[in-house]
mmCIF file of C-alpha atoms in Angstrom:
data_model
loop_
_atom_site.group_PDB
_atom_site.id
_atom_site.type_symbol
_atom_site.label_atom_id
_atom_site.label_comp_id
_atom_site.label_asym_id
_atom_site.label_seq_id
_atom_site.Cartn_x
_atom_site.Cartn_y
_atom_site.Cartn_z
ATOM 1 C CA ARG A 1 -47.234 61.175 24.875
ATOM 2 C CA ALA A 2 -43.899 62.278 26.416
ATOM 3 C CA ARG A 3 -43.996 59.391 28.817
ATOM 4 C CA HIS A 4 -44.590 56.965 25.931
ATOM 5 C CA GLU A 5 -41.602 58.417 24.013
ATOM 6 C CA ALA A 6 -39.364 58.173 27.095
ATOM 7 C CA HIS A 7 -40.370 54.528 27.546
ATOM 8 C CA ARG A 8 -39.484 53.758 23.896
ATOM 9 C CA ALA A 9 -36.124 55.535 24.221
ATOM 10 C CA ARG A 10 -35.288 53.571 27.388
ATOM 11 C CA TRP A 11 -36.175 50.321 25.619
ATOM 12 C CA LYS A 12 -33.803 51.198 22.727
ATOM 13 C CA ILE A 13 -30.999 52.064 25.135
ATOM 14 C CA LEU A 14 -31.315 48.657 26.833
ATOM 15 C CA PHE A 15 -31.883 46.683 23.634
ATOM 16 C CA VAL A 16 -28.771 47.857 21.736
ATOM 17 C CA PRO A 17 -26.216 46.632 24.350
ATOM 18 C CA PHE A 18 -28.149 43.362 24.748
ATOM 19 C CA LEU A 19 -28.054 42.800 20.971
ATOM 20 C CA ALA A 20 -24.322 43.613 20.855
ATOM 21 C CA VAL A 21 -23.546 41.058 23.605
ATOM 22 C CA LEU A 22 -25.686 38.443 21.906
ATOM 23 C CA LEU A 23 -23.936 38.950 18.553
ATOM 24 C CA LEU A 24 -20.485 38.780 20.159
ATOM 25 C CA ALA A 25 -21.376 35.565 22.013
ATOM 26 C CA THR A 26 -22.839 33.789 18.955
ATOM 27 C CA PRO A 27 -19.567 32.131 17.813
ATOM 28 C CA PHE A 28 -19.097 30.650 21.287
ATOM 29 C CA LEU A 29 -22.658 29.405 21.494
ATOM 30 C CA LEU A 30 -22.760 27.895 18.001
ATOM 31 C CA SER A 31 -19.225 26.502 17.647
ATOM 32 C CA GLU A 32 -18.891 23.170 15.880
ATOM 33 C CA PRO A 33 -17.657 20.133 17.762
ATOM 34 C CA PRO A 34 -14.066 19.162 16.934
ATOM 35 C CA SER A 35 -13.758 16.970 13.883
ATOM 36 C CA PRO A 36 -12.749 13.356 14.509
ATOM 37 C CA ASP A 37 -9.191 12.339 13.730
ATOM 38 C CA ARG A 38 -8.747 11.177 10.156
ATOM 39 C CA PHE A 39 -6.618 8.214 11.171
ATOM 40 C CA THR A 40 -7.313 5.790 13.987
ATOM 41 C CA ALA A 41 -5.362 2.630 14.732
ATOM 42 C CA ASP A 42 -8.266 0.221 14.493
ATOM 43 C CA GLY A 43 -7.209 -2.385 11.916
ATOM 44 C CA ASP A 44 -9.619 -0.967 9.337
ATOM 45 C CA PHE A 45 -7.337 0.537 6.721
ATOM 46 C CA ALA A 46 -9.988 2.209 4.549
ATOM 47 C CA GLU A 47 -8.903 5.711 5.624
ATOM 48 C CA TRP A 48 -5.558 5.129 3.893
ATOM 49 C CA SER A 49 -7.049 5.085 0.382
ATOM 50 C CA GLY A 50 -5.898 8.151 -1.486
ATOM 51 C CA VAL A 51 -2.709 8.602 0.567
ATOM 52 C CA ALA A 52 0.480 8.464 -1.510
ATOM 53 C CA ALA A 53 2.204 5.084 -1.206
ATOM 54 C CA TYR A 54 5.884 4.225 -1.279
ATOM 55 C CA GLU A 55 6.592 0.702 -2.466
ATOM 56 C CA GLN A 56 9.713 -1.433 -2.415
ATOM 57 C CA LYS A 57 10.782 -4.919 -3.285
ATOM 58 C CA PRO A 58 12.292 -6.865 -0.351
ATOM 59 C CA ALA A 59 15.738 -8.388 -0.728
ATOM 60 C CA PRO A 60 15.710 -12.109 -1.615
ATOM 61 C CA GLY A 61 15.842 -14.372 1.428
ATOM 62 C CA THR A 62 14.336 -11.786 3.804
ATOM 63 C CA ASN A 63 11.965 -13.198 6.420
ATOM 64 C CA LEU A 64 8.526 -12.481 4.922
ATOM 65 C CA ALA A 65 7.187 -11.297 8.305
ATOM 66 C CA VAL A 66 9.604 -8.332 8.216
ATOM 67 C CA ALA A 67 10.043 -7.908 4.450
ATOM 68 C CA LEU A 68 8.672 -4.392 4.008
ATOM 69 C CA THR A 69 6.776 -3.978 0.741
ATOM 70 C CA GLY A 70 5.380 -0.494 1.208
ATOM 71 C CA PHE A 71 4.323 2.296 3.501
ATOM 72 C CA LYS A 72 2.237 5.451 3.714
ATOM 73 C CA LEU A 73 2.745 8.435 5.987
ATOM 74 C CA SER A 74 0.490 11.312 7.017
ATOM 75 C CA SER A 75 1.117 14.098 9.506
ATOM 76 C CA ASP A 76 -1.034 16.977 10.655
ATOM 77 C CA THR A 77 -1.059 19.354 13.590
ATOM 78 C CA ASP A 78 -1.501 16.739 16.316
ATOM 79 C CA THR A 79 -0.880 13.248 14.891
ATOM 80 C CA LEU A 80 1.603 11.358 12.796
ATOM 81 C CA ALA A 81 0.082 8.290 11.150
ATOM 82 C CA LEU A 82 1.972 5.444 9.502
ATOM 83 C CA TYR A 83 0.775 2.460 7.470
ATOM 84 C CA ALA A 84 3.190 -0.337 6.512
ATOM 85 C CA THR A 85 2.878 -3.670 4.730
ATOM 86 C CA VAL A 86 5.094 -6.745 4.583
ATOM 87 C CA ALA A 87 5.308 -9.653 2.125
ATOM 88 C CA GLY A 88 4.098 -12.126 4.783
ATOM 89 C CA THR A 89 2.129 -11.592 7.985
ATOM 90 C CA TRP A 90 3.178 -9.084 10.647
ATOM 91 C CA PHE A 91 4.396 -10.655 13.909
ATOM 92 C CA ASP A 92 3.463 -14.178 12.752
ATOM 93 C CA ASP A 93 6.063 -16.024 14.850
ATOM 94 C CA ALA A 94 4.670 -17.022 18.255
ATOM 95 C CA ASP A 95 8.149 -17.733 19.667
ATOM 96 C CA ASP A 96 10.097 -14.653 18.534
ATOM 97 C CA VAL A 97 9.389 -10.959 18.877
ATOM 98 C CA HIS A 98 9.554 -8.983 15.635
ATOM 99 C CA ALA A 99 9.680 -5.198 15.450
ATOM 100 C CA LEU A 100 9.045 -2.246 13.204
ATOM 101 C CA TYR A 101 11.180 0.779 14.019
ATOM 102 C CA ALA A 102 10.203 4.165 12.609
ATOM 103 C CA PHE A 103 13.209 6.457 13.029
ATOM 104 C CA ILE A 104 12.059 10.046 12.549
ATOM 105 C CA ASP A 105 14.202 13.097 11.851
ATOM 106 C CA THR A 106 12.188 16.089 13.005
ATOM 107 C CA ASP A 107 14.797 18.859 12.775
ATOM 108 C CA ARG A 108 16.719 17.821 9.629
ATOM 109 C CA ASN A 109 19.934 18.679 11.423
ATOM 110 C CA PRO A 110 22.563 16.176 10.264
ATOM 111 C CA GLY A 111 24.575 16.551 13.458
ATOM 112 C CA SER A 112 21.816 15.752 15.933
ATOM 113 C CA GLY A 113 20.039 12.570 16.882
ATOM 114 C CA TYR A 114 20.707 8.864 16.844
ATOM 115 C CA ARG A 115 22.720 7.732 13.812
ATOM 116 C CA VAL A 116 21.272 4.769 11.911
ATOM 117 C CA GLN A 117 22.272 3.948 8.334
ATOM 118 C CA GLY A 118 23.423 7.530 7.689
ATOM 119 C CA PHE A 119 20.169 8.918 9.073
ATOM 120 C CA ASP A 120 19.972 11.146 12.173
ATOM 121 C CA ALA A 121 16.794 10.381 14.150
ATOM 122 C CA ASP A 122 15.583 12.318 17.155
ATOM 123 C CA PHE A 123 12.259 10.501 17.494
ATOM 124 C CA LEU A 124 11.514 6.758 17.470
ATOM 125 C CA VAL A 125 8.335 4.719 17.314
ATOM 126 C CA ALA A 126 8.996 1.039 18.111
ATOM 127 C CA ILE A 127 6.227 -1.492 17.442
ATOM 128 C CA GLU A 128 6.920 -4.997 18.748
ATOM 129 C CA GLY A 129 4.821 -8.118 18.524
ATOM 130 C CA SER A 130 4.592 -11.877 18.155
ATOM 131 C CA GLY A 131 1.914 -14.469 17.573
ATOM 132 C CA GLY A 132 0.042 -12.091 15.258
ATOM 133 C CA THR A 133 -0.492 -9.420 17.926
ATOM 134 C CA ILE A 134 1.168 -6.192 18.958
ATOM 135 C CA GLN A 135 2.856 -6.332 22.353
ATOM 136 C CA SER A 136 4.043 -2.725 22.592
ATOM 137 C CA ALA A 137 4.006 0.541 20.679
ATOM 138 C CA ALA A 138 6.567 2.787 22.353
ATOM 139 C CA VAL A 139 7.360 6.401 21.541
ATOM 140 C CA ARG A 140 10.833 7.707 22.389
ATOM 141 C CA THR A 141 12.988 10.800 21.929
ATOM 142 C CA PHE A 142 16.752 10.797 21.631
ATOM 143 C CA THR A 143 18.390 12.718 24.478
ATOM 144 C CA GLY A 144 22.059 11.838 24.035
ATOM 145 C CA THR A 145 25.047 13.534 22.481
ATOM 146 C CA ASP A 146 26.716 10.308 21.283
ATOM 147 C CA PRO A 147 24.893 9.452 18.020
ATOM 148 C CA HIS A 148 25.505 5.713 18.560
ATOM 149 C CA ASN A 149 24.234 5.438 22.159
ATOM 150 C CA TRP A 150 21.070 3.309 21.985
ATOM 151 C CA SER A 151 20.451 3.776 25.725
ATOM 152 C CA ALA A 152 19.933 7.533 25.227
ATOM 153 C CA TRP A 153 16.364 6.979 24.002
ATOM 154 C CA ARG A 154 13.913 8.361 26.601
ATOM 155 C CA SER A 155 10.354 7.065 26.795
ATOM 156 C CA GLU A 156 7.664 9.559 25.810
ATOM 157 C CA GLY A 157 4.699 7.228 26.178
ATOM 158 C CA PHE A 158 2.846 5.038 23.742
ATOM 159 C CA ALA A 159 1.345 5.143 20.281
ATOM 160 C CA SER A 160 -1.876 3.509 19.131
ATOM 161 C CA ALA A 161 -1.253 0.600 16.771
ATOM 162 C CA ALA A 162 -3.234 -2.133 15.051
ATOM 163 C CA VAL A 163 -2.298 -5.042 12.824
ATOM 164 C CA SER A 164 -4.244 -7.283 10.486
ATOM 165 C CA GLY A 165 -2.466 -9.791 8.276
ATOM 166 C CA ASN A 166 0.235 -8.050 6.269
ATOM 167 C CA ALA A 167 -0.889 -4.493 7.166
ATOM 168 C CA LEU A 168 -0.082 -2.396 10.219
ATOM 169 C CA GLU A 169 -1.062 1.134 11.197
ATOM 170 C CA VAL A 170 0.281 3.399 13.913
ATOM 171 C CA VAL A 171 -0.992 6.766 15.164
ATOM 172 C CA VAL A 172 1.386 8.870 17.257
ATOM 173 C CA PRO A 173 0.699 12.082 19.203
ATOM 174 C CA TRP A 174 2.580 14.726 17.230
ATOM 175 C CA ASP A 175 3.486 18.400 17.271
ATOM 176 C CA GLY A 176 2.979 19.133 13.604
ATOM 177 C CA ALA A 177 3.670 22.827 14.061
ATOM 178 C CA ALA A 178 7.201 22.066 15.277
ATOM 179 C CA SER A 179 7.826 19.315 12.687
ATOM 180 C CA PRO A 180 5.538 19.800 9.682
ATOM 181 C CA ASP A 181 7.540 17.626 7.272
ATOM 182 C CA PRO A 182 9.480 14.864 9.085
ATOM 183 C CA LEU A 183 11.843 12.413 7.408
ATOM 184 C CA VAL A 184 11.164 8.765 8.261
ATOM 185 C CA LEU A 185 13.338 5.657 8.025
ATOM 186 C CA LEU A 186 11.557 2.314 8.552
ATOM 187 C CA LEU A 187 13.396 -0.800 9.657
ATOM 188 C CA ALA A 188 11.700 -4.124 10.330
ATOM 189 C CA ASP A 189 13.632 -6.580 12.469
ATOM 190 C CA ASP A 190 13.256 -10.267 13.252
#
């Protein structure tokens, strides 16, 4: 009988640490896969329903391919997503390059960044295209001290962008913790 009791006690001594390790490891073994990004630049704009829209009326005589009629913006911890529409068709001219510039003020410091129309931008997303297609989607940061020095934009890589008719969407890698509520100025250029 004593031997049987000693065997049971030894089993309990080994089982308790094993159970503790198993319980501590459970979150690592059963973790959920990361959720997919809400916005993807794929030309399917369904994910934009429900996002607050900003609308505007283009000035008379504006080229319809760059006459901005509205936009939507969403930012989270790792992406900044932008949706913009024009009165005509984005990048419809096969002979000329048109562009959408998203000037972004991330620090809200009026003395820093590139000065454009009274706006101080330290981040720029430039989407260029022609013939109905996007040719480039560049991401840049402003590194200069002269607020009017266009050449002080440094390349930071590329954004994902898609266009279909009068709608365009762009998804940019983003540090949402550093800039949770950016200000954005959109300019379309022909």
